[in-house]
Coordinates of C-alpha atoms (C1' of nucleotides) in Angstrom, one line a residue:
Chain A
M731 CA -16.4 13.2 35.5
Q732 CA -19.1 10.2 36.0
F733 CA -16.2 7.9 38.1
Q734 CA -17.8 8.6 41.9
A735 CA -16.3 5.5 42.9
I736 CA -13.2 5.2 41.5
K737 CA -12.8 8.9 43.0
R738 CA -13.1 8.3 45.8
S739 CA -10.9 6.1 46.2
K740 CA -7.5 8.0 47.3
Q741 CA -5.0 5.5 48.2
I742 CA -3.7 2.9 46.2
I743 CA -1.3 0.7 48.3
I744 CA 1.0 -1.2 46.3
P745 CA 2.3 -4.3 48.7
A746 CA 4.2 -6.9 47.8
F747 CA 2.5 -10.1 46.1
K748 CA 3.8 -13.6 46.1
I749 CA 2.1 -16.4 44.6
A750 CA 0.5 -19.4 46.8
A751 CA 1.4 -22.0 44.7
N752 CA -2.1 -23.6 45.5
T753 CA -3.6 -20.5 44.2
R754 CA -1.6 -22.0 40.3
E755 CA -4.4 -23.7 39.1
A756 CA -7.1 -21.1 40.2
E757 CA -4.9 -18.6 38.3
Q758 CA -4.5 -21.0 35.0
S759 CA -8.4 -21.3 35.8
C760 CA -9.4 -17.7 35.6
L761 CA -7.4 -17.4 32.8
A762 CA -8.3 -20.0 30.4
L763 CA -12.0 -18.5 30.8
L764 CA -10.9 -15.2 30.3
Q765 CA -9.8 -16.2 26.7
V766 CA -13.5 -16.2 25.9
C767 CA -15.3 -13.2 27.2
G768 CA -15.5 -9.9 26.3
A769 CA -18.8 -8.0 26.9
V770 CA -20.3 -7.1 30.4
P771 CA -22.2 -9.8 31.3
K772 CA -19.4 -12.6 30.5
L773 CA -17.3 -9.8 32.8
I774 CA -19.5 -10.3 35.3
Q775 CA -19.3 -13.8 35.4
I776 CA -15.6 -14.0 35.4
Q777 CA -15.6 -11.1 37.9
T778 CA -17.6 -13.5 40.5
H779 CA -15.2 -16.4 40.1
I780 CA -11.9 -13.7 40.8
V781 CA -13.8 -13.3 44.0
K782 CA -14.4 -17.0 45.0
L783 CA -11.4 -17.8 43.7
G784 CA -9.2 -15.5 45.6
L785 CA -7.4 -13.7 43.0
R786 CA -8.2 -10.5 43.2
N787 CA -5.0 -9.1 43.4
N788 CA -3.6 -11.0 41.4
P789 CA -1.8 -8.7 39.1
L790 CA -1.8 -11.3 36.0
V791 CA -5.4 -12.2 36.1
L792 CA -6.5 -8.5 36.7
T793 CA -4.9 -7.2 33.5
K794 CA -5.7 -10.1 31.7
F795 CA -9.4 -9.1 32.7
A796 CA -9.1 -5.2 31.8
S797 CA -7.4 -6.3 28.1
T798 CA -10.4 -8.6 28.1
A799 CA -13.1 -6.1 28.0
S800 CA -14.5 -5.9 24.0
D801 CA -16.6 -2.3 24.1
L802 CA -16.5 0.4 25.5
K803 CA -19.5 -0.6 28.5
A804 CA -17.2 -3.5 29.3
I805 CA -13.8 -1.3 29.5
D806 CA -16.0 1.1 31.9
Y807 CA -17.0 -2.3 34.0
A808 CA -13.8 -3.6 34.5
S809 CA -12.7 -0.3 35.5
S810 CA -14.7 0.3 38.0
F811 CA -14.3 -3.4 39.4
L812 CA -10.6 -3.3 39.1
F813 CA -10.0 0.6 40.9
S814 CA -13.2 0.5 43.3
P815 CA -12.1 1.8 46.8
D816 CA -13.8 -1.6 48.2
S817 CA -12.0 -3.6 46.2
D818 CA -9.2 -5.6 48.8
A819 CA -7.0 -6.0 46.0
H820 CA -4.6 -3.0 45.4
I821 CA -2.2 -4.6 43.0
Y822 CA -1.9 -1.8 40.4
D823 CA 1.1 -1.6 37.9
A824 CA 2.1 0.0 34.9
F825 CA 0.7 -2.7 32.8
L826 CA -3.2 -2.8 34.2
F827 CA -3.1 1.0 33.6
N828 CA -1.8 0.9 30.1
T829 CA -4.7 -1.6 29.7
I830 CA -7.4 0.7 30.2
I831 CA -5.6 4.6 29.1
R832 CA -5.0 2.1 25.9
A833 CA -8.8 1.2 25.5
Y834 CA -9.8 4.7 26.3
A835 CA -7.4 6.4 24.6
Q836 CA -8.4 4.3 20.8
T837 CA -12.1 6.1 21.4
S838 CA -12.8 9.4 19.9
H839 CA -14.7 10.5 22.9
T840 CA -13.3 8.6 26.1
K841 CA -9.8 10.5 25.8
H842 CA -10.7 12.0 29.3
K843 CA -10.9 9.0 30.6
A844 CA -7.7 7.7 29.3
L845 CA -6.4 10.9 31.3
Y846 CA -8.4 10.5 34.0
F847 CA -6.7 7.0 34.0
Y848 CA -3.4 8.2 34.1
S849 CA -3.4 11.0 36.6
V850 CA -5.2 8.5 38.8
M851 CA -2.0 6.5 37.7
L852 CA 0.8 9.4 38.9
K853 CA -1.2 10.0 42.2
G854 CA -1.1 5.9 43.4
G855 CA 2.6 6.5 42.6
V856 CA 2.8 4.0 40.1
L857 CA 5.6 4.7 37.6
P858 CA 4.8 4.9 34.3
N859 CA 6.9 2.8 31.4
K860 CA 7.9 3.4 27.9
F861 CA 4.5 2.2 26.9
T862 CA 2.4 4.7 28.9
Y863 CA 3.3 8.0 27.2
P864 CA 2.2 7.1 23.6
F865 CA -1.0 6.4 24.7
V866 CA -1.3 9.1 26.8
L867 CA -0.3 11.0 24.5
K868 CA -2.5 10.2 21.8
A869 CA -5.1 11.0 24.5
C870 CA -3.8 14.5 24.4
A871 CA -4.4 14.8 20.8
G872 CA -7.8 14.0 21.0
V873 CA -8.7 16.2 23.5
G874 CA -6.2 18.9 21.8
D875 CA -5.5 21.8 24.8
L876 CA -2.1 22.9 24.4
N877 CA -1.4 23.1 27.8
L878 CA -2.0 20.2 28.9
G879 CA 0.1 18.9 26.0
K880 CA 2.7 20.6 28.0
S881 CA 2.5 19.1 31.0
V882 CA 2.8 16.2 29.5
H883 CA 5.5 16.6 27.8
G884 CA 7.1 17.7 31.5
S885 CA 6.6 14.5 32.3
V886 CA 8.1 12.5 29.7
V887 CA 10.8 14.6 30.5
K888 CA 10.4 13.7 34.4
F889 CA 10.2 10.4 33.9
G890 CA 12.9 10.1 30.9
F891 CA 11.1 8.7 28.1
E892 CA 11.9 12.0 25.9
D893 CA 14.4 9.8 23.8
A894 CA 12.2 7.2 23.2
V895 CA 10.9 6.9 19.4
H896 CA 7.7 6.3 19.6
V897 CA 6.9 9.3 22.4
R898 CA 8.5 11.6 20.4
N899 CA 6.8 10.6 17.5
T900 CA 3.8 10.7 18.7
M901 CA 4.5 13.5 20.4
I902 CA 4.6 15.9 17.7
H903 CA 1.3 14.1 16.3
M904 CA 0.1 15.6 19.5
Y905 CA 1.1 19.2 19.8
C906 CA 0.1 19.2 15.4
C907 CA -3.3 18.3 17.4
C908 CA -3.7 21.2 19.9
A909 CA -4.5 25.0 19.1
G910 CA -1.8 27.0 18.8
G911 CA 1.1 23.6 19.1
I912 CA 2.4 23.7 15.8
E913 CA 5.5 25.5 17.1
C914 CA 6.1 23.3 19.6
A915 CA 5.6 19.8 17.0
R916 CA 8.3 21.5 15.0
Q917 CA 10.7 22.3 17.8
V918 CA 10.7 18.6 19.0
F919 CA 11.1 17.8 15.9
D920 CA 14.2 19.7 15.2
E921 CA 15.5 18.5 18.5
I922 CA 15.7 14.6 17.3
P923 CA 19.2 13.9 16.0
N924 CA 17.5 10.7 13.7
L925 CA 14.5 11.5 12.1
D926 CA 13.0 8.6 10.7
S927 CA 9.4 8.3 8.1
V928 CA 7.0 8.5 11.5
S929 CA 8.6 11.7 12.2
W930 CA 8.4 13.3 9.0
S931 CA 5.1 12.3 8.1
A932 CA 3.9 13.1 11.2
M933 CA 5.3 16.4 10.7
I934 CA 4.2 16.8 7.5
G935 CA 0.7 16.1 8.1
G936 CA 0.7 18.5 11.2
Y937 CA 1.6 20.8 8.8
V938 CA -1.3 19.7 6.2
R939 CA -4.0 19.7 9.6
V940 CA -3.3 23.6 10.3
G941 CA -3.2 24.2 6.8
W942 CA 0.1 25.4 6.2
S943 CA -0.2 23.3 3.1
S944 CA 2.9 24.3 0.9
D945 CA 5.3 24.5 4.4
A946 CA 4.3 20.5 4.4
V947 CA 5.8 20.3 0.3
E948 CA 8.5 22.1 1.6
L949 CA 9.4 19.8 4.5
F950 CA 8.5 17.0 1.9
R951 CA 11.4 17.9 -0.5
E952 CA 13.9 18.6 2.6
M953 CA 13.0 15.1 3.4
Q954 CA 14.2 13.6 0.3
M955 CA 17.2 15.5 0.0
V956 CA 18.4 14.2 3.4
G957 CA 16.9 10.6 2.1
V958 CA 15.0 9.5 4.5
R959 CA 12.3 7.1 2.4
P960 CA 8.7 7.9 2.1
D961 CA 6.3 5.0 2.7
E962 CA 2.7 5.3 2.0
I963 CA 1.6 7.2 4.9
T964 CA 4.0 10.1 4.2
M965 CA 2.7 10.0 0.6
V966 CA -1.0 10.3 2.1
S967 CA -0.1 13.3 3.8
V968 CA 1.6 14.9 0.5
L969 CA -1.1 14.2 -1.6
S970 CA -3.2 15.7 1.4
A971 CA -1.4 19.1 1.0
C972 CA -2.0 18.9 -3.4
T973 CA -5.3 18.5 -2.8
D974 CA -5.7 21.6 -0.8
L975 CA -3.5 23.4 -2.9
G976 CA -5.1 22.4 -5.5
A977 CA -1.9 21.8 -7.1
L978 CA -2.6 18.9 -9.8
E979 CA 1.0 18.7 -11.4
L980 CA 2.4 18.1 -8.1
G981 CA -0.5 16.1 -7.2
K982 CA 0.1 13.8 -10.3
W983 CA 4.0 13.5 -9.4
V984 CA 3.5 12.1 -5.9
E985 CA 1.4 9.0 -8.0
S986 CA 4.4 8.6 -10.0
Y987 CA 6.8 8.6 -7.7
V988 CA 4.2 6.3 -5.6
E989 CA 4.5 4.0 -8.5
K990 CA 8.8 4.5 -9.6
E991 CA 9.5 3.8 -5.9
G992 CA 7.2 0.7 -5.5
I993 CA 5.4 2.2 -2.6
Q994 CA 2.1 -0.1 -1.5
K995 CA -1.1 1.0 -2.6
S996 CA -3.0 1.4 0.5
V997 CA -6.7 1.8 0.3
E998 CA -6.2 4.9 2.0
L999 CA -3.6 6.0 -0.6
C1000 CA -6.0 4.7 -3.2
N1001 CA -8.8 7.4 -1.3
A1002 CA -6.0 10.1 -0.9
L1003 CA -5.4 10.0 -5.0
I1004 CA -9.1 9.9 -5.8
D1005 CA -9.8 13.1 -3.8
M1006 CA -6.6 14.9 -4.5
F1007 CA -7.6 14.1 -8.5
A1008 CA -11.3 15.6 -8.1
K1009 CA -10.8 18.2 -6.0
C1010 CA -7.9 19.5 -8.4
G1011 CA -10.0 19.5 -11.6
N1012 CA -9.8 16.1 -13.0
V1013 CA -12.7 13.8 -11.2
D1014 CA -12.6 11.8 -14.4
K1015 CA -9.7 10.2 -13.2
A1016 CA -10.7 10.9 -9.6
L1017 CA -13.2 8.1 -11.2
K1018 CA -11.3 5.9 -13.3
L1019 CA -9.5 5.0 -10.4
F1020 CA -12.0 4.5 -7.7
R1021 CA -13.8 2.1 -10.7
N1022 CA -10.6 0.4 -10.2
M1023 CA -9.3 0.5 -6.8
T1024 CA -10.0 -2.9 -4.4
G1025 CA -11.6 -2.4 -0.8
R1026 CA -13.2 0.9 -1.3
T1027 CA -14.2 2.1 2.5
I1028 CA -17.2 4.7 2.6
V1029 CA -14.3 7.3 2.5
S1030 CA -13.6 6.2 -1.2
W1031 CA -17.7 7.0 -2.2
T1032 CA -17.6 10.0 -0.3
S1033 CA -14.6 11.9 -2.1
V1034 CA -15.3 11.1 -5.5
I1035 CA -19.8 12.0 -4.6
D1036 CA -17.8 15.0 -3.6
G1037 CA -16.0 15.8 -6.5
L1038 CA -19.0 15.3 -8.6
A1039 CA -20.5 17.7 -6.4
M1040 CA -18.1 20.1 -6.9
H1041 CA -18.2 19.9 -10.8
G1042 CA -21.6 20.5 -10.7
R1043 CA -22.4 17.1 -12.0
G1044 CA -24.8 16.4 -9.5
M1045 CA -27.2 13.7 -11.8
E1046 CA -24.1 11.7 -11.5
A1047 CA -23.6 12.2 -8.1
I1048 CA -26.9 11.0 -7.4
S1049 CA -26.2 8.0 -9.4
L1050 CA -23.2 6.4 -7.4
F1051 CA -24.8 7.3 -4.3
E1052 CA -27.6 5.1 -5.2
E1053 CA -24.6 2.2 -6.0
M1054 CA -23.2 3.1 -3.3
I1055 CA -26.5 1.8 -1.5
G1056 CA -27.2 -1.6 -3.7
A1057 CA -23.0 -2.4 -2.9
G1058 CA -24.6 -2.6 1.0
V1059 CA -22.0 0.6 2.4
E1060 CA -24.2 2.3 4.7
P1061 CA -24.2 6.1 4.6
D1062 CA -22.4 8.6 7.3
D1063 CA -23.3 12.0 8.4
V1064 CA -20.0 12.8 5.5
A1065 CA -21.3 11.2 2.6
F1066 CA -24.7 12.8 3.0
I1067 CA -23.2 16.3 3.5
G1068 CA -21.5 15.0 0.5
L1069 CA -24.7 14.3 -1.1
L1070 CA -27.1 17.0 -0.3
S1071 CA -24.3 19.9 -1.9
A1072 CA -24.8 18.0 -5.1
C1073 CA -27.9 18.5 -5.3
S1074 CA -26.8 22.3 -3.7
H1075 CA -24.6 22.5 -6.3
S1076 CA -26.7 21.3 -9.5
G1077 CA -29.8 22.7 -9.0
L1078 CA -31.8 19.4 -7.6
V1079 CA -33.8 21.2 -4.9
D1080 CA -36.9 18.0 -5.3
E1081 CA -34.3 15.6 -5.0
G1082 CA -32.4 17.9 -1.6
K1083 CA -35.8 17.4 0.1
R1084 CA -36.2 13.9 -0.4
Y1085 CA -32.6 12.9 -0.1
F1086 CA -32.9 15.0 3.4
S1087 CA -36.4 13.4 4.6
S1088 CA -34.7 9.9 3.4
M1089 CA -32.1 10.5 5.4
V1090 CA -33.8 11.2 9.0
E1091 CA -36.7 8.9 8.0
K1092 CA -35.2 5.8 6.5
Y1093 CA -31.4 5.9 7.9
E1094 CA -32.5 7.3 11.4
R1095 CA -29.7 9.8 11.1
V1096 CA -29.6 13.1 13.0
P1097 CA -29.2 16.2 11.0
K1098 CA -26.1 18.2 12.2
I1099 CA -25.9 21.8 11.2
E1100 CA -23.9 20.8 8.6
H1101 CA -26.6 19.3 6.9
Y1102 CA -28.8 22.1 7.7
G1103 CA -26.4 24.0 6.2
C1104 CA -27.0 22.1 2.8
M1105 CA -30.1 22.7 2.8
V1106 CA -30.1 25.9 3.4
D1107 CA -27.5 26.3 1.0
M1108 CA -29.7 25.1 -2.0
F1109 CA -32.7 26.7 -0.9
C1110 CA -30.5 30.3 -1.7
R1111 CA -28.6 28.8 -4.6
A1112 CA -32.2 28.2 -6.0
G1113 CA -32.8 31.3 -5.5
H1114 CA -36.1 30.1 -2.8
V1115 CA -35.1 33.0 -0.3
K1116 CA -37.8 33.4 1.9
E1117 CA -38.1 29.3 1.9
A1118 CA -34.6 29.5 3.6
L1119 CA -35.8 31.4 5.8
E1120 CA -38.7 28.9 6.7
F1121 CA -36.4 26.2 7.0
I1122 CA -33.8 28.1 9.5
H1123 CA -36.9 28.8 11.5
K1124 CA -38.1 25.2 11.5
M1125 CA -34.6 23.9 12.6
P1126 CA -34.2 22.2 15.7
I1127 CA -31.1 23.8 16.5
Q1128 CA -29.5 27.9 16.2
P1129 CA -28.5 28.0 13.3
N1130 CA -24.9 28.9 13.0
P1131 CA -23.3 32.6 11.7
I1132 CA -22.2 30.0 8.2
V1133 CA -25.8 29.4 7.5
L1134 CA -26.7 33.3 8.5
R1135 CA -23.7 33.9 5.7
T1136 CA -25.2 31.7 3.6
L1137 CA -28.6 33.7 3.8
I1138 CA -27.1 37.0 3.8
S1139 CA -25.5 36.3 0.4
A1140 CA -28.6 34.6 -1.1
C1141 CA -30.6 38.2 0.4
R1142 CA -28.0 40.4 -1.4
A1143 CA -28.3 38.1 -4.9
H1144 CA -31.9 38.1 -4.9
G1145 CA -33.0 41.6 -4.1
E1146 CA -34.2 40.8 -0.5
L1147 CA -31.6 43.8 0.5
K1148 CA -34.0 44.3 4.1
L1149 CA -33.6 41.4 5.3
G1150 CA -30.2 40.6 4.3
E1151 CA -29.2 44.2 6.2
I1152 CA -31.2 43.0 9.5
I1153 CA -30.1 39.5 9.8
T1154 CA -26.2 40.8 8.9
K1155 CA -26.7 43.0 11.8
Q1156 CA -27.5 40.9 14.1
L1157 CA -24.7 38.4 13.4
I1158 CA -22.3 41.9 13.6
R1159 CA -23.5 41.6 17.0
E1160 CA -22.8 38.0 17.7
E1161 CA -20.1 38.2 16.3
P1162 CA -18.2 41.9 16.3
M1163 CA -14.2 40.3 15.3
H1164 CA -15.6 37.9 11.6
E1165 CA -14.0 40.2 9.0
S1166 CA -16.5 39.0 6.2
N1167 CA -20.3 40.1 7.9
Y1168 CA -18.9 43.7 7.6
V1169 CA -18.0 42.6 3.8
L1170 CA -21.8 41.8 3.5
L1171 CA -23.5 44.5 5.1
S1172 CA -20.9 46.7 2.9
N1173 CA -22.0 44.3 0.0
I1174 CA -25.6 45.3 0.6
Y1175 CA -25.1 48.7 1.2
A1176 CA -23.6 49.0 -2.3
K1177 CA -26.6 47.2 -4.1
M1178 CA -28.8 49.7 -2.1
K1179 CA -27.1 52.8 -3.3
H1180 CA -26.5 53.2 0.5
W1181 CA -22.6 54.9 -0.4
E1182 CA -22.7 56.7 3.2
K1183 CA -23.6 53.9 4.7
K1184 CA -20.8 51.9 3.0
T1185 CA -18.6 54.2 4.2
K1186 CA -19.5 54.0 7.6
T1187 CA -19.3 50.2 7.4
R1188 CA -15.8 50.5 6.1
E1189 CA -15.0 52.9 8.4
V1190 CA -16.2 50.6 11.4
M1191 CA -14.2 47.9 10.1
D1192 CA -11.4 50.2 10.2
K1193 CA -11.4 51.2 13.6
K1194 CA -11.5 47.6 14.6
G1195 CA -8.7 46.9 12.9
M1196 CA -9.8 44.3 10.5
K1197 CA -8.5 44.2 7.7
K1198 CA -10.1 42.2 4.5
I1199 CA -9.1 38.4 3.7
P1200 CA -6.5 39.3 0.7
G1201 CA -7.9 37.3 -2.3
S1202 CA -4.8 34.8 -3.6
T1203 CA -4.8 32.8 -6.7
M1204 CA -2.2 30.1 -7.4
I1205 CA -1.7 28.5 -10.8
E1206 CA 0.8 25.7 -11.4
L1207 CA 3.5 26.0 -14.7
D1208 CA 6.1 24.2 -15.3
N1209 CA 6.6 22.3 -12.2
E1210 CA 6.4 26.0 -10.2
L1211 CA 3.3 27.2 -8.1
Y1212 CA 2.8 31.2 -8.1
E1213 CA 0.9 32.5 -6.4
F1214 CA -1.4 35.7 -7.1
V1215 CA -2.4 38.3 -5.1
A1216 CA -4.9 41.8 -5.8
G1217 CA -2.2 44.6 -7.1
D1218 CA 0.4 41.8 -7.1
K1219 CA 4.3 44.0 -8.2
S1220 CA 6.7 40.7 -7.2
H1221 CA 6.4 38.3 -9.9
K1222 CA 9.4 39.2 -12.6
Q1223 CA 7.3 39.4 -15.6
S1224 CA 4.6 42.2 -14.0
T1225 CA 5.8 44.2 -16.7
E1226 CA 4.0 42.8 -19.1
I1227 CA 1.3 40.7 -17.1
Y1228 CA -0.9 44.2 -16.3
E1229 CA -0.1 44.8 -20.0
M1230 CA -1.4 41.9 -20.8
V1231 CA -4.1 42.8 -18.6
D1232 CA -5.0 46.0 -20.2
E1233 CA -5.0 44.0 -23.5
M1234 CA -7.6 41.6 -22.2
G1235 CA -9.9 44.9 -20.8
R1236 CA -9.8 46.4 -24.3
E1237 CA -11.0 43.1 -26.2
M1238 CA -13.3 42.2 -23.5
K1239 CA -15.3 45.7 -23.4
R1240 CA -15.4 45.2 -27.1
A1241 CA -17.3 42.1 -27.0
G1242 CA -19.6 43.6 -24.6
Y1243 CA -18.7 43.5 -20.7
V1244 CA -19.4 45.6 -18.4
P1245 CA -17.6 46.2 -15.2
T1246 CA -19.0 44.7 -12.0
T1247 CA -17.7 47.7 -9.8
S1248 CA -20.8 47.6 -7.2
E1249 CA -18.8 45.2 -5.2
V1250 CA -15.5 47.2 -5.5
L1251 CA -14.6 48.2 -1.0
L1252 CA -13.0 51.0 -1.2
D1253 CA -14.5 54.3 -1.7
I1254 CA -12.9 55.8 -4.7
D1255 CA -13.9 56.7 -8.2
E1256 CA -15.6 54.6 -10.5
E1257 CA -12.5 54.1 -13.1
D1258 CA -10.0 53.6 -10.1
K1259 CA -12.7 50.7 -9.6
E1260 CA -12.3 49.1 -12.5
D1261 CA -8.3 49.3 -12.5
A1262 CA -9.0 47.8 -8.4
L1263 CA -11.2 45.2 -10.6
N1264 CA -8.5 44.8 -13.3
R1265 CA -5.7 43.9 -10.7
H1266 CA -7.8 40.8 -8.7
S1267 CA -5.3 38.2 -8.3
E1268 CA -7.6 35.8 -10.6
K1269 CA -6.9 38.1 -13.6
L1270 CA -3.3 38.6 -12.8
A1271 CA -2.5 34.7 -12.6
I1272 CA -5.0 34.0 -16.4
A1273 CA -2.8 37.2 -17.8
F1274 CA 0.5 35.3 -16.7
A1275 CA -1.3 31.7 -18.1
L1276 CA -2.1 33.5 -21.5
L1277 CA 1.2 34.4 -22.0
N1278 CA 3.3 31.8 -20.9
T1279 CA 1.5 28.5 -22.9
P1280 CA 0.7 27.9 -25.9
P1281 CA -2.3 28.4 -27.2
G1282 CA -5.4 26.0 -26.9
T1283 CA -3.8 24.9 -23.6
P1284 CA -6.4 24.3 -20.6
V1285 CA -5.5 27.2 -17.7
R1286 CA -6.0 25.7 -14.5
I1287 CA -6.1 28.2 -11.0
V1288 CA -7.1 28.0 -7.9
K1289 CA -8.6 31.1 -5.8
N1290 CA -8.2 31.0 -2.0
L1291 CA -12.0 32.5 -1.5
R1292 CA -15.2 32.5 -4.0
V1293 CA -14.4 34.1 -7.4
C1294 CA -16.5 37.5 -7.0
D1295 CA -18.8 38.8 -9.9
D1296 CA -16.8 40.2 -12.1
C1297 CA -13.9 37.8 -12.6
H1298 CA -17.0 35.3 -13.3
S1299 CA -17.9 37.5 -15.9
A1300 CA -14.6 38.5 -17.3
T1301 CA -14.1 34.8 -17.2
K1302 CA -16.5 34.0 -19.2
F1303 CA -15.6 36.8 -22.0
I1304 CA -11.6 35.6 -21.9
S1305 CA -12.7 31.5 -22.4
K1306 CA -14.6 32.7 -25.9
I1307 CA -11.8 36.0 -26.8
Y1308 CA -8.8 33.2 -26.3
N1309 CA -9.9 30.1 -27.1
R1310 CA -9.1 29.1 -23.7
E1311 CA -11.2 26.5 -21.4
I1312 CA -10.5 27.8 -17.9
V1313 CA -11.3 25.6 -15.0
V1314 CA -11.3 27.8 -11.7
R1315 CA -11.3 25.8 -8.3
D1316 CA -12.7 28.8 -5.5
R1317 CA -13.3 27.7 -2.3
N1318 CA -16.5 25.8 -2.6
R1319 CA -16.2 24.6 -6.5
F1320 CA -15.2 24.4 -9.7
H1321 CA -15.9 26.6 -12.8
H1322 CA -15.2 25.2 -15.9
F1323 CA -15.2 28.5 -18.4
K1324 CA -16.0 27.3 -21.9
D1325 CA -16.8 29.4 -25.1
G1326 CA -18.2 32.2 -22.7
L1327 CA -20.0 30.1 -20.8
C1328 CA -19.8 28.4 -17.2
S1329 CA -20.4 24.9 -16.1
C1330 CA -22.2 26.4 -13.2
R1331 CA -24.5 27.9 -15.1
D1332 CA -24.0 31.4 -12.8
F1333 CA -25.1 29.5 -10.2
W1334 CA -22.4 29.4 -7.2
Chain B
dA2 C1' 2.3 -9.1 27.2
dT3 C1' 1.2 -3.1 26.7
dA4 C1' 4.1 1.4 21.9
dG5 C1' 4.6 6.0 16.8
dG6 C1' 2.5 8.9 11.9
dG7 C1' -2.5 8.8 7.2
dT8 C1' -7.9 9.7 4.2
dT9 C1' -14.1 11.9 3.4
dA10 C1' -17.0 17.9 5.3
dG11 C1' -20.8 23.8 4.9

DNA sequence: ATAGGGTTAG
């Protein structure tokens, strides 16, 4: 921490304060002066005034001085003046601290300073009031440290603010922002006797934040059951859960609910709707909402650009980006990620290179690892493995494991097996407990036909107690969400589903489908491998959809991982044989299967 | 005089 001057002030004395009659005027003149300032030069000027007029220990003036500071530099300046050890003023009250803590808690990179002044406050014996904790908890949320959060929670109880409604709700929020804090948040939530819409929103939003989206939806249903009216902020969180789950029907229901209940369509709510439609497979509807909305922000633009990118509509994404520039909206880091991933997903290598340079040169942005990641991904998808490798060598920052895994997948897909093996082994040394590294290695050995090495890799995984993340596929039918995992037998239509899968397999083979058995991790014979492939969750979900929807109805499914080679090839056959449009959202993008072809042009 | 929950990302 850089507060040398402040750190030295060990003792804070709070004498009784009395305004002399003749200082009234001075005080008024100072306050008047404080109406118009903000930045550091003006603060210095006023500081001189304060000292000259002998108001160095006037709480009213000092607090006004603190709250006047308009930017971070000014706040730093103000706090160092107010709390400097050589100051003869020691009039510290809660409001003064609150002002400083609030200023620091509002900005994302200064949360630790807010907490520092909170500790100064406690050490100085200044009692926090009911306004203090919402600021302090917000700062804790930004830091995200559970132990810190718990200790602040302890102080809240100690000072008797645990029943203050704002404090409780911010506490839920704070715990939700701390790693591993979601259970603590729920505990606070459960102990509140009269939950209001803010408490519910905080908890629902927290579930979404940690990826427990179905729990978020569940909680929203509970909220409706107990009759608390959701507002636009609640709906943003619920929509965000729909987006995560890929639950288009639920998302549409939310849209009509908003209309019906007359919930205010804030810019943020519109953005959430746009994002939901784009990521749940209806990017045209997202575009329509985008065109009709007023007050678009960078988030609106980015959501729709990103949506187009996921659907492989790269040229449209680019033209929207250009339109955004034309509209005078300055692109930020996230917007560039969207743009570059659009280039990547549509194989627009030249455009991607051009935008990457213009990002650096024209927009003077320092590329982050995510931007480099997009570029590597772009080269890899296009099959330019060598170029990807050169690019990584030239990067000014270290490639992270995500970038390396992209490169490794490309090595496997484009026959650079030896190179892939070397990089993977290196990665395993750095990240020995990351399960997907072993899967990659195992897949490389399969392609090399090094069966004994593949078996050994599998054994290492077992020995370390690692399991493959189970693939799962979600599908919505009649307002219900169904989730299938590989080999799922839990569904009540299970027998019919497996019969359907068998029938699909026979029809596909007749049409020329060859199972891709080389990537099956298990060490079993070929026939069992085929069987293992047929039990993949997406095939089960598709069979379920074919059984339960009228002919010709489009099928929409959502996978938690990337779609495997075999399922991709099988789905193409199924779309043709059964004359169905099949829309698959995988971890990275959308695949629109129609007439035996996929919109990704086998490029994902 | 000062208070709570929300959106975009490889």
